[in-house]
mmCIF file of C-alpha atoms in Angstrom:
data_model
loop_
_atom_site.group_PDB
_atom_site.id
_atom_site.type_symbol
_atom_site.label_atom_id
_atom_site.label_comp_id
_atom_site.label_asym_id
_atom_site.label_seq_id
_atom_site.Cartn_x
_atom_site.Cartn_y
_atom_site.Cartn_z
ATOM 1 C CA UNK A 163 -14.081 -55.179 54.998
ATOM 2 C CA UNK A 164 -11.002 -56.153 56.970
ATOM 3 C CA UNK A 165 -7.681 -54.901 55.639
ATOM 4 C CA UNK A 166 -5.147 -56.258 58.122
ATOM 5 C CA UNK A 167 -4.261 -55.896 61.753
ATOM 6 C CA UNK A 168 -2.762 -52.432 61.283
ATOM 7 C CA UNK A 169 -6.151 -50.958 60.451
ATOM 8 C CA UNK A 170 -8.531 -50.486 63.310
ATOM 9 C CA UNK A 171 -12.225 -49.815 62.835
ATOM 10 C CA UNK A 172 -12.820 -46.207 61.944
ATOM 11 C CA UNK A 173 -14.201 -44.197 64.825
ATOM 12 C CA UNK A 174 -14.131 -40.716 66.192
ATOM 13 C CA UNK A 175 -10.447 -39.866 66.307
ATOM 14 C CA UNK A 176 -9.122 -37.381 68.833
ATOM 15 C CA UNK A 177 -7.403 -34.592 66.904
ATOM 16 C CA UNK A 178 -3.725 -34.558 67.929
ATOM 17 C CA UNK A 179 -1.989 -31.329 68.997
ATOM 18 C CA UNK A 180 -1.040 -29.261 65.966
ATOM 19 C CA UNK A 181 2.581 -28.889 67.069
ATOM 20 C CA UNK A 182 3.049 -32.670 66.975
ATOM 21 C CA UNK A 183 1.585 -32.792 63.469
ATOM 22 C CA UNK A 184 3.962 -30.022 62.413
ATOM 23 C CA UNK A 185 6.970 -31.869 63.840
ATOM 24 C CA UNK A 186 6.055 -34.963 61.817
ATOM 25 C CA UNK A 187 5.802 -32.896 58.631
ATOM 26 C CA UNK A 188 9.156 -31.217 59.355
ATOM 27 C CA UNK A 189 10.855 -34.574 59.977
ATOM 28 C CA UNK A 190 9.429 -36.209 56.855
ATOM 29 C CA UNK A 191 10.060 -33.100 54.743
ATOM 30 C CA UNK A 192 13.682 -33.022 55.873
ATOM 31 C CA UNK A 193 14.015 -36.723 55.064
ATOM 32 C CA UNK A 194 12.655 -36.144 51.550
ATOM 33 C CA UNK A 195 15.012 -33.190 50.944
ATOM 34 C CA UNK A 196 17.990 -35.039 52.405
ATOM 35 C CA UNK A 197 17.331 -37.811 49.921
ATOM 36 C CA UNK A 198 18.662 -35.692 47.092
ATOM 37 C CA UNK A 199 21.540 -34.082 48.988
ATOM 38 C CA UNK A 200 25.121 -35.134 48.358
ATOM 39 C CA UNK A 201 28.142 -34.072 50.370
ATOM 40 C CA UNK A 202 31.699 -34.585 49.230
ATOM 41 C CA UNK A 203 33.632 -36.350 51.960
ATOM 42 C CA UNK A 204 36.963 -35.951 50.225
ATOM 43 C CA UNK A 205 36.479 -32.215 49.725
ATOM 44 C CA UNK A 206 35.817 -31.790 53.426
ATOM 45 C CA UNK A 207 39.047 -33.607 54.264
ATOM 46 C CA UNK A 208 40.989 -31.380 51.894
ATOM 47 C CA UNK A 209 39.442 -28.245 53.352
ATOM 48 C CA UNK A 210 40.278 -29.433 56.909
ATOM 49 C CA UNK A 211 37.125 -27.809 58.274
ATOM 50 C CA UNK A 212 35.838 -29.672 61.333
ATOM 51 C CA UNK A 213 32.100 -28.915 60.999
ATOM 52 C CA UNK A 214 32.084 -29.665 57.274
ATOM 53 C CA UNK A 215 34.006 -32.856 57.994
ATOM 54 C CA UNK A 216 31.487 -33.965 60.647
ATOM 55 C CA UNK A 217 28.485 -33.259 58.400
ATOM 56 C CA UNK A 218 30.145 -35.050 55.508
ATOM 57 C CA UNK A 219 30.926 -38.036 57.720
ATOM 58 C CA UNK A 220 27.297 -38.266 58.800
ATOM 59 C CA UNK A 221 26.107 -38.001 55.191
ATOM 60 C CA UNK A 222 28.603 -40.625 54.085
ATOM 61 C CA UNK A 223 27.399 -43.026 56.771
ATOM 62 C CA UNK A 224 23.820 -42.456 55.698
ATOM 63 C CA UNK A 225 24.612 -43.320 52.090
ATOM 64 C CA UNK A 226 25.519 -46.832 53.227
ATOM 65 C CA UNK A 227 21.773 -47.313 53.752
ATOM 66 C CA UNK A 228 21.403 -47.398 49.986
ATOM 67 C CA UNK A 229 23.062 -50.801 49.887
ATOM 68 C CA UNK A 230 20.555 -52.246 52.358
ATOM 69 C CA UNK A 231 17.260 -53.552 51.025
ATOM 70 C CA UNK A 232 15.517 -52.629 54.282
ATOM 71 C CA UNK A 233 16.791 -50.274 56.988
ATOM 72 C CA UNK A 234 14.094 -50.853 59.619
ATOM 73 C CA UNK A 235 11.215 -53.177 60.407
ATOM 74 C CA UNK A 236 7.531 -52.313 59.871
ATOM 75 C CA UNK A 237 6.145 -50.386 62.842
ATOM 76 C CA UNK A 238 2.462 -50.613 63.743
ATOM 77 C CA UNK A 239 2.851 -47.877 66.358
ATOM 78 C CA UNK A 240 4.599 -45.436 64.026
ATOM 79 C CA UNK A 241 2.039 -46.084 61.282
ATOM 80 C CA UNK A 242 -0.849 -45.395 63.666
ATOM 81 C CA UNK A 243 0.899 -42.192 64.777
ATOM 82 C CA UNK A 244 1.250 -41.061 61.156
ATOM 83 C CA UNK A 245 -2.377 -41.843 60.312
ATOM 84 C CA UNK A 246 -3.579 -39.191 62.723
ATOM 85 C CA UNK A 247 -0.792 -36.666 62.585
ATOM 86 C CA UNK A 248 -0.414 -36.098 58.835
ATOM 87 C CA UNK A 249 -4.123 -35.390 58.399
ATOM 88 C CA UNK A 250 -4.362 -33.546 61.718
ATOM 89 C CA UNK A 251 -1.986 -30.851 60.493
ATOM 90 C CA UNK A 252 -4.514 -29.153 58.239
ATOM 91 C CA UNK A 253 -7.700 -27.254 58.931
ATOM 92 C CA UNK A 254 -9.594 -30.178 57.435
ATOM 93 C CA UNK A 255 -8.401 -33.348 55.725
ATOM 94 C CA UNK A 256 -10.886 -35.853 54.292
ATOM 95 C CA UNK A 257 -11.350 -38.607 51.725
ATOM 96 C CA UNK A 258 -14.726 -38.870 49.987
ATOM 97 C CA UNK A 259 -16.277 -39.692 46.614
ATOM 98 C CA UNK A 260 -17.226 -43.030 45.075
ATOM 99 C CA UNK A 261 -15.689 -45.112 47.858
ATOM 100 C CA UNK A 262 -18.359 -47.777 47.510
ATOM 101 C CA UNK A 263 -17.138 -48.415 43.944
ATOM 102 C CA UNK A 264 -13.642 -49.445 45.052
ATOM 103 C CA UNK A 265 -12.653 -53.100 44.657
ATOM 104 C CA UNK A 266 -9.994 -54.653 46.924
ATOM 105 C CA UNK A 267 -7.738 -55.728 44.037
ATOM 106 C CA UNK A 268 -6.834 -54.888 40.424
ATOM 107 C CA UNK A 269 -7.541 -51.199 41.064
ATOM 108 C CA UNK A 270 -5.342 -48.351 39.847
ATOM 109 C CA UNK A 271 -5.680 -45.020 41.675
ATOM 110 C CA UNK A 272 -4.322 -42.172 39.522
ATOM 111 C CA UNK A 273 -3.936 -39.262 41.939
ATOM 112 C CA UNK A 274 -3.827 -35.553 41.096
ATOM 113 C CA UNK A 275 -2.363 -33.026 41.436
ATOM 114 C CA UNK A 276 1.235 -33.605 42.487
ATOM 115 C CA UNK A 277 1.585 -30.110 43.920
ATOM 116 C CA UNK A 278 4.989 -29.237 45.341
ATOM 117 C CA UNK A 279 5.374 -32.066 47.864
ATOM 118 C CA UNK A 280 2.197 -34.137 47.288
ATOM 119 C CA UNK A 281 0.629 -33.112 50.591
ATOM 120 C CA UNK A 282 -2.895 -34.374 49.865
ATOM 121 C CA UNK A 283 -1.607 -37.701 48.564
ATOM 122 C CA UNK A 284 0.417 -38.189 51.736
ATOM 123 C CA UNK A 285 -2.379 -37.167 54.133
ATOM 124 C CA UNK A 286 -5.423 -38.783 52.550
ATOM 125 C CA UNK A 287 -4.088 -41.675 50.449
ATOM 126 C CA UNK A 288 -0.684 -43.066 51.474
ATOM 127 C CA UNK A 289 -1.152 -42.409 55.194
ATOM 128 C CA UNK A 290 -4.935 -42.174 55.024
ATOM 129 C CA UNK A 291 -6.592 -44.648 57.383
ATOM 130 C CA UNK A 292 -9.922 -44.373 55.562
ATOM 131 C CA UNK A 293 -8.315 -45.035 52.170
ATOM 132 C CA UNK A 294 -6.774 -48.313 53.303
ATOM 133 C CA UNK A 295 -10.009 -49.387 54.954
ATOM 134 C CA UNK A 296 -11.875 -49.107 51.643
ATOM 135 C CA UNK A 297 -9.057 -50.028 49.219
ATOM 136 C CA UNK A 298 -7.510 -52.890 51.142
ATOM 137 C CA UNK A 299 -3.928 -53.851 50.264
ATOM 138 C CA UNK A 300 -2.501 -51.167 47.987
ATOM 139 C CA UNK A 301 1.022 -50.183 46.948
ATOM 140 C CA UNK A 302 2.005 -46.523 46.541
ATOM 141 C CA UNK A 303 4.457 -45.880 43.707
ATOM 142 C CA UNK A 304 7.060 -43.127 43.975
ATOM 143 C CA UNK A 305 10.245 -41.971 42.256
ATOM 144 C CA UNK A 306 12.923 -44.740 42.178
ATOM 145 C CA UNK A 307 15.633 -42.510 43.661
ATOM 146 C CA UNK A 308 13.421 -41.479 46.554
ATOM 147 C CA UNK A 309 12.301 -45.046 47.253
ATOM 148 C CA UNK A 310 15.572 -46.888 46.790
ATOM 149 C CA UNK A 311 18.264 -44.318 47.608
ATOM 150 C CA UNK A 312 16.326 -42.063 49.904
ATOM 151 C CA UNK A 313 18.683 -41.984 52.894
ATOM 152 C CA UNK A 314 16.453 -40.861 55.780
ATOM 153 C CA UNK A 315 13.306 -41.331 53.703
ATOM 154 C CA UNK A 316 13.908 -45.071 53.833
ATOM 155 C CA UNK A 317 13.058 -45.113 57.531
ATOM 156 C CA UNK A 318 9.607 -43.677 56.833
ATOM 157 C CA UNK A 319 9.010 -45.922 53.830
ATOM 158 C CA UNK A 320 10.254 -49.189 55.335
ATOM 159 C CA UNK A 321 8.370 -48.611 58.585
ATOM 160 C CA UNK A 322 5.202 -48.221 56.499
ATOM 161 C CA UNK A 323 5.217 -51.805 55.189
ATOM 162 C CA UNK A 324 2.418 -54.095 56.350
ATOM 163 C CA UNK A 325 -0.765 -55.983 55.429
ATOM 164 C CA UNK A 326 -2.182 -52.739 54.005
ATOM 165 C CA UNK A 327 0.603 -52.477 51.392
ATOM 166 C CA UNK A 328 3.830 -50.550 51.034
ATOM 167 C CA UNK A 329 5.889 -48.184 48.895
ATOM 168 C CA UNK A 330 7.457 -49.288 45.613
ATOM 169 C CA UNK A 331 9.208 -47.420 42.800
ATOM 170 C CA UNK A 332 7.704 -46.424 39.456
ATOM 171 C CA UNK A 333 10.073 -48.422 37.237
ATOM 172 C CA UNK A 334 8.373 -50.429 34.504
ATOM 173 C CA UNK A 335 9.373 -53.859 35.800
ATOM 174 C CA UNK A 336 8.151 -52.955 39.311
ATOM 175 C CA UNK A 337 4.738 -51.896 38.042
ATOM 176 C CA UNK A 338 4.451 -54.960 35.824
ATOM 177 C CA UNK A 339 5.383 -57.278 38.681
ATOM 178 C CA UNK A 340 2.700 -55.764 40.936
ATOM 179 C CA UNK A 341 0.020 -55.735 38.257
ATOM 180 C CA UNK A 342 0.748 -59.284 37.092
ATOM 181 C CA UNK A 343 -0.339 -60.522 40.504
ATOM 182 C CA UNK A 344 -3.356 -58.172 40.649
ATOM 183 C CA UNK A 345 -2.143 -55.840 43.397
ATOM 184 C CA UNK A 346 -3.871 -52.475 43.657
ATOM 185 C CA UNK A 347 -1.575 -49.501 43.105
ATOM 186 C CA UNK A 348 -1.711 -45.737 43.590
ATOM 187 C CA UNK A 349 0.539 -43.160 41.951
ATOM 188 C CA UNK A 350 0.704 -39.562 40.743
ATOM 189 C CA UNK A 351 1.025 -39.684 36.935
ATOM 190 C CA UNK A 352 2.022 -36.011 36.665
ATOM 191 C CA UNK A 353 5.148 -36.513 38.798
ATOM 192 C CA UNK A 354 7.839 -33.803 38.754
ATOM 193 C CA UNK A 355 6.419 -32.140 35.627
ATOM 194 C CA UNK A 356 3.297 -31.327 37.598
ATOM 195 C CA UNK A 357 5.396 -29.951 40.457
ATOM 196 C CA UNK A 358 7.252 -27.724 38.004
ATOM 197 C CA UNK A 359 3.961 -26.430 36.554
ATOM 198 C CA UNK A 360 2.559 -25.718 40.036
ATOM 199 C CA UNK A 361 1.096 -22.238 40.443
ATOM 200 C CA UNK A 362 -0.521 -21.111 43.674
ATOM 201 C CA UNK A 363 -4.314 -21.085 43.425
ATOM 202 C CA UNK A 364 -4.517 -22.726 39.983
ATOM 203 C CA UNK A 365 -5.841 -26.259 39.484
ATOM 204 C CA UNK A 366 -3.373 -27.805 37.031
ATOM 205 C CA UNK A 367 -2.470 -31.375 36.097
ATOM 206 C CA UNK A 368 0.255 -32.555 33.719
ATOM 207 C CA UNK A 369 -1.609 -35.254 31.850
ATOM 208 C CA UNK A 370 -1.657 -34.433 28.140
ATOM 209 C CA UNK A 371 1.405 -36.609 27.410
ATOM 210 C CA UNK A 372 1.172 -38.987 30.356
ATOM 211 C CA UNK A 373 -0.257 -42.181 28.877
ATOM 212 C CA UNK A 374 1.918 -44.977 30.231
ATOM 213 C CA UNK A 375 -0.328 -45.722 33.209
ATOM 214 C CA UNK A 376 -3.309 -46.118 30.863
ATOM 215 C CA UNK A 377 -1.348 -48.592 28.737
ATOM 216 C CA UNK A 378 -0.522 -50.717 31.799
ATOM 217 C CA UNK A 379 -4.169 -50.675 32.919
ATOM 218 C CA UNK A 380 -5.165 -51.944 29.484
ATOM 219 C CA UNK A 381 -2.513 -54.657 29.459
ATOM 220 C CA UNK A 382 -3.623 -56.032 32.820
ATOM 221 C CA UNK A 383 -7.342 -55.213 32.680
ATOM 222 C CA UNK A 384 -7.420 -52.884 35.686
ATOM 223 C CA UNK A 385 -10.161 -50.643 37.010
ATOM 224 C CA UNK A 386 -8.852 -47.069 36.745
ATOM 225 C CA UNK A 387 -9.991 -44.526 39.357
ATOM 226 C CA UNK A 388 -9.351 -40.780 38.972
ATOM 227 C CA UNK A 389 -8.508 -39.196 42.331
ATOM 228 C CA UNK A 390 -8.345 -35.429 42.891
ATOM 229 C CA UNK A 391 -7.338 -33.368 45.927
ATOM 230 C CA UNK A 392 -8.735 -29.856 46.305
ATOM 231 C CA UNK A 393 -6.512 -27.632 48.430
ATOM 232 C CA UNK A 394 -3.210 -28.936 47.055
ATOM 233 C CA UNK A 395 -2.887 -25.796 44.924
ATOM 234 C CA UNK A 396 -2.858 -23.654 48.097
ATOM 235 C CA UNK A 397 -0.234 -25.507 50.117
ATOM 236 C CA UNK A 398 2.739 -23.422 48.939
ATOM 237 C CA UNK A 399 3.581 -20.151 47.247
ATOM 238 C CA UNK A 400 5.950 -20.540 44.307
ATOM 239 C CA UNK A 401 8.111 -18.492 41.957
ATOM 240 C CA UNK A 402 6.464 -19.008 38.582
ATOM 241 C CA UNK A 403 8.604 -17.203 36.008
ATOM 242 C CA UNK A 404 10.292 -18.837 32.990
ATOM 243 C CA UNK A 405 7.906 -21.786 33.032
ATOM 244 C CA UNK A 406 8.881 -22.904 29.526
ATOM 245 C CA UNK A 407 12.538 -23.070 30.587
ATOM 246 C CA UNK A 408 11.746 -24.893 33.829
ATOM 247 C CA UNK A 409 9.620 -27.450 31.978
ATOM 248 C CA UNK A 410 12.483 -27.948 29.524
ATOM 249 C CA UNK A 411 14.852 -28.626 32.440
ATOM 250 C CA UNK A 412 12.237 -30.960 33.876
ATOM 251 C CA UNK A 413 12.336 -33.048 30.696
ATOM 252 C CA UNK A 414 16.074 -33.424 31.353
ATOM 253 C CA UNK A 415 15.283 -34.852 34.787
ATOM 254 C CA UNK A 416 15.881 -31.627 36.737
ATOM 255 C CA UNK A 417 12.933 -30.576 38.962
ATOM 256 C CA UNK A 418 12.796 -26.783 39.157
ATOM 257 C CA UNK A 419 10.411 -25.315 41.704
ATOM 258 C CA UNK A 420 11.132 -22.601 44.284
ATOM 259 C CA UNK A 421 8.538 -22.634 47.057
ATOM 260 C CA UNK A 422 7.669 -21.474 50.553
ATOM 261 C CA UNK A 423 4.923 -22.498 52.925
ATOM 262 C CA UNK A 424 4.698 -21.089 56.424
ATOM 263 C CA UNK A 425 6.642 -17.820 56.932
ATOM 264 C CA UNK A 426 8.621 -19.176 59.888
ATOM 265 C CA UNK A 427 9.318 -22.561 58.238
ATOM 266 C CA UNK A 428 9.101 -22.469 54.421
ATOM 267 C CA UNK A 429 9.376 -26.270 54.203
ATOM 268 C CA UNK A 430 6.065 -26.713 56.026
ATOM 269 C CA UNK A 431 2.906 -26.446 53.887
ATOM 270 C CA UNK A 432 0.314 -23.844 54.792
ATOM 271 C CA UNK A 433 -1.857 -25.289 57.542
ATOM 272 C CA UNK A 434 -5.002 -23.161 57.073
ATOM 273 C CA UNK A 435 -5.999 -25.241 54.039
ATOM 274 C CA UNK A 436 -8.761 -27.802 53.590
ATOM 275 C CA UNK A 437 -7.335 -30.914 51.920
ATOM 276 C CA UNK A 438 -10.350 -32.626 50.349
ATOM 277 C CA UNK A 439 -9.625 -35.743 48.275
ATOM 278 C CA UNK A 440 -12.317 -37.298 46.079
ATOM 279 C CA UNK A 441 -12.208 -40.719 44.417
ATOM 280 C CA UNK A 442 -14.101 -41.020 41.143
ATOM 281 C CA UNK A 443 -15.994 -44.052 39.811
ATOM 282 C CA UNK A 444 -13.707 -46.544 38.092
ATOM 283 C CA UNK A 445 -13.247 -46.799 34.363
ATOM 284 C CA UNK A 446 -13.616 -50.481 33.479
ATOM 285 C CA UNK A 447 -10.784 -51.073 31.024
ATOM 286 C CA UNK A 448 -10.722 -54.170 28.819
ATOM 287 C CA UNK A 449 -7.686 -56.416 29.009
ATOM 288 C CA UNK A 450 -5.604 -56.035 25.851
ATOM 289 C CA UNK A 451 -2.213 -57.720 25.973
ATOM 290 C CA UNK A 452 -0.717 -55.476 23.304
ATOM 291 C CA UNK A 453 -2.812 -52.291 23.067
ATOM 292 C CA UNK A 454 -2.275 -50.198 19.955
ATOM 293 C CA UNK A 455 -1.380 -46.487 20.200
ATOM 294 C CA UNK A 456 -4.922 -45.718 19.031
ATOM 295 C CA UNK A 457 -6.442 -47.802 21.826
ATOM 296 C CA UNK A 458 -4.208 -46.134 24.401
ATOM 297 C CA UNK A 459 -5.185 -42.693 23.057
ATOM 298 C CA UNK A 460 -8.880 -43.594 23.202
ATOM 299 C CA UNK A 461 -8.797 -44.692 26.822
ATOM 300 C CA UNK A 462 -6.486 -41.856 27.803
ATOM 301 C CA UNK A 463 -9.062 -39.411 26.421
ATOM 302 C CA UNK A 464 -11.799 -41.208 28.347
ATOM 303 C CA UNK A 465 -9.735 -40.969 31.495
ATOM 304 C CA UNK A 466 -9.262 -37.218 31.083
ATOM 305 C CA UNK A 467 -13.031 -36.840 30.627
ATOM 306 C CA UNK A 468 -13.605 -38.866 33.814
ATOM 307 C CA UNK A 469 -11.121 -36.730 35.759
ATOM 308 C CA UNK A 470 -12.715 -33.477 34.575
ATOM 309 C CA UNK A 471 -16.166 -34.863 35.458
ATOM 310 C CA UNK A 472 -14.931 -35.740 38.968
ATOM 311 C CA UNK A 473 -13.446 -32.267 39.354
ATOM 312 C CA UNK A 474 -16.602 -30.470 38.180
ATOM 313 C CA UNK A 475 -18.859 -32.620 40.356
ATOM 314 C CA UNK A 476 -17.066 -31.803 43.608
ATOM 315 C CA UNK A 477 -15.562 -28.341 43.087
ATOM 316 C CA UNK A 478 -18.527 -26.524 44.659
ATOM 317 C CA UNK A 479 -18.449 -28.889 47.632
ATOM 318 C CA UNK A 480 -14.756 -28.027 48.004
ATOM 319 C CA UNK A 481 -15.560 -24.309 48.040
ATOM 320 C CA UNK A 482 -14.331 -23.613 44.499
ATOM 321 C CA UNK A 483 -17.480 -23.391 42.329
ATOM 322 C CA UNK A 484 -15.781 -21.306 39.632
ATOM 323 C CA UNK A 485 -12.579 -23.367 39.401
ATOM 324 C CA UNK A 486 -11.461 -24.738 36.041
ATOM 325 C CA UNK A 487 -9.158 -27.743 35.712
ATOM 326 C CA UNK A 488 -6.206 -27.079 33.378
ATOM 327 C CA UNK A 489 -4.705 -30.020 31.508
ATOM 328 C CA UNK A 490 -1.079 -29.289 30.523
#
């Protein structure tokens, strides 16, 4: 199946040098972090500190990007570079599962777990060459602030646009607009709550109360695929105390996770990890214009069963035969 000029036929890819992969992760990680940073320009002026003033001036200039709908043009070369270098960072990075069951439209890929910085989702789905070859045109949905006010992140996201899809935000009207025209979408339902609940070495997904994506799939009659990445739980070490308090802050819109990856660069995820992403067979949801809470609950329960079945089927293959998936 052809999925646009940006996708070349899959062949043996030469593994890029690890240091180049690491540089890409550092640059993108910095862009993500910078997206939430704010510097007070006026305070710097009052303090009359040159370095603070310069940094504030740079940050203030960058915030003007928020007013621009697009800050750069799509880049075929940059996209091809990212395809190889995100996945090349890890010991092993692969996409497998029921790939033959994927349809090129009206498919919803619910990806788990979020982890700290969604490393598996980035490597094997968003910037996964194989994923786009089997899924065709697909839009990845991320936090509205990150997508629309992401400062440096906008360069990565705008350059990504092309025949294969693009990045959009998770606001209701955005999702409805995409699904009304039958576009395939991929997102992480657990979002920041899942990041807050992250514990090194434990397979956890925040799904018990996350039902909105199931409701949309019912409204538009989508095929719903569970997607799970083994290895995400080993990308970072985290401080895990006071989880109840951190989850409470999370409900107020405040992500609370303290993490470290490599000793010499805590922002970088651990590289000696196998990132193995598996796509499950689709749930064929009926189209119900106005699904009742009971219908949403029924299909949400079926989805959880499908996700657990996917997890149990592939956990031994991923080297974790005794692992248990926690639903929080």
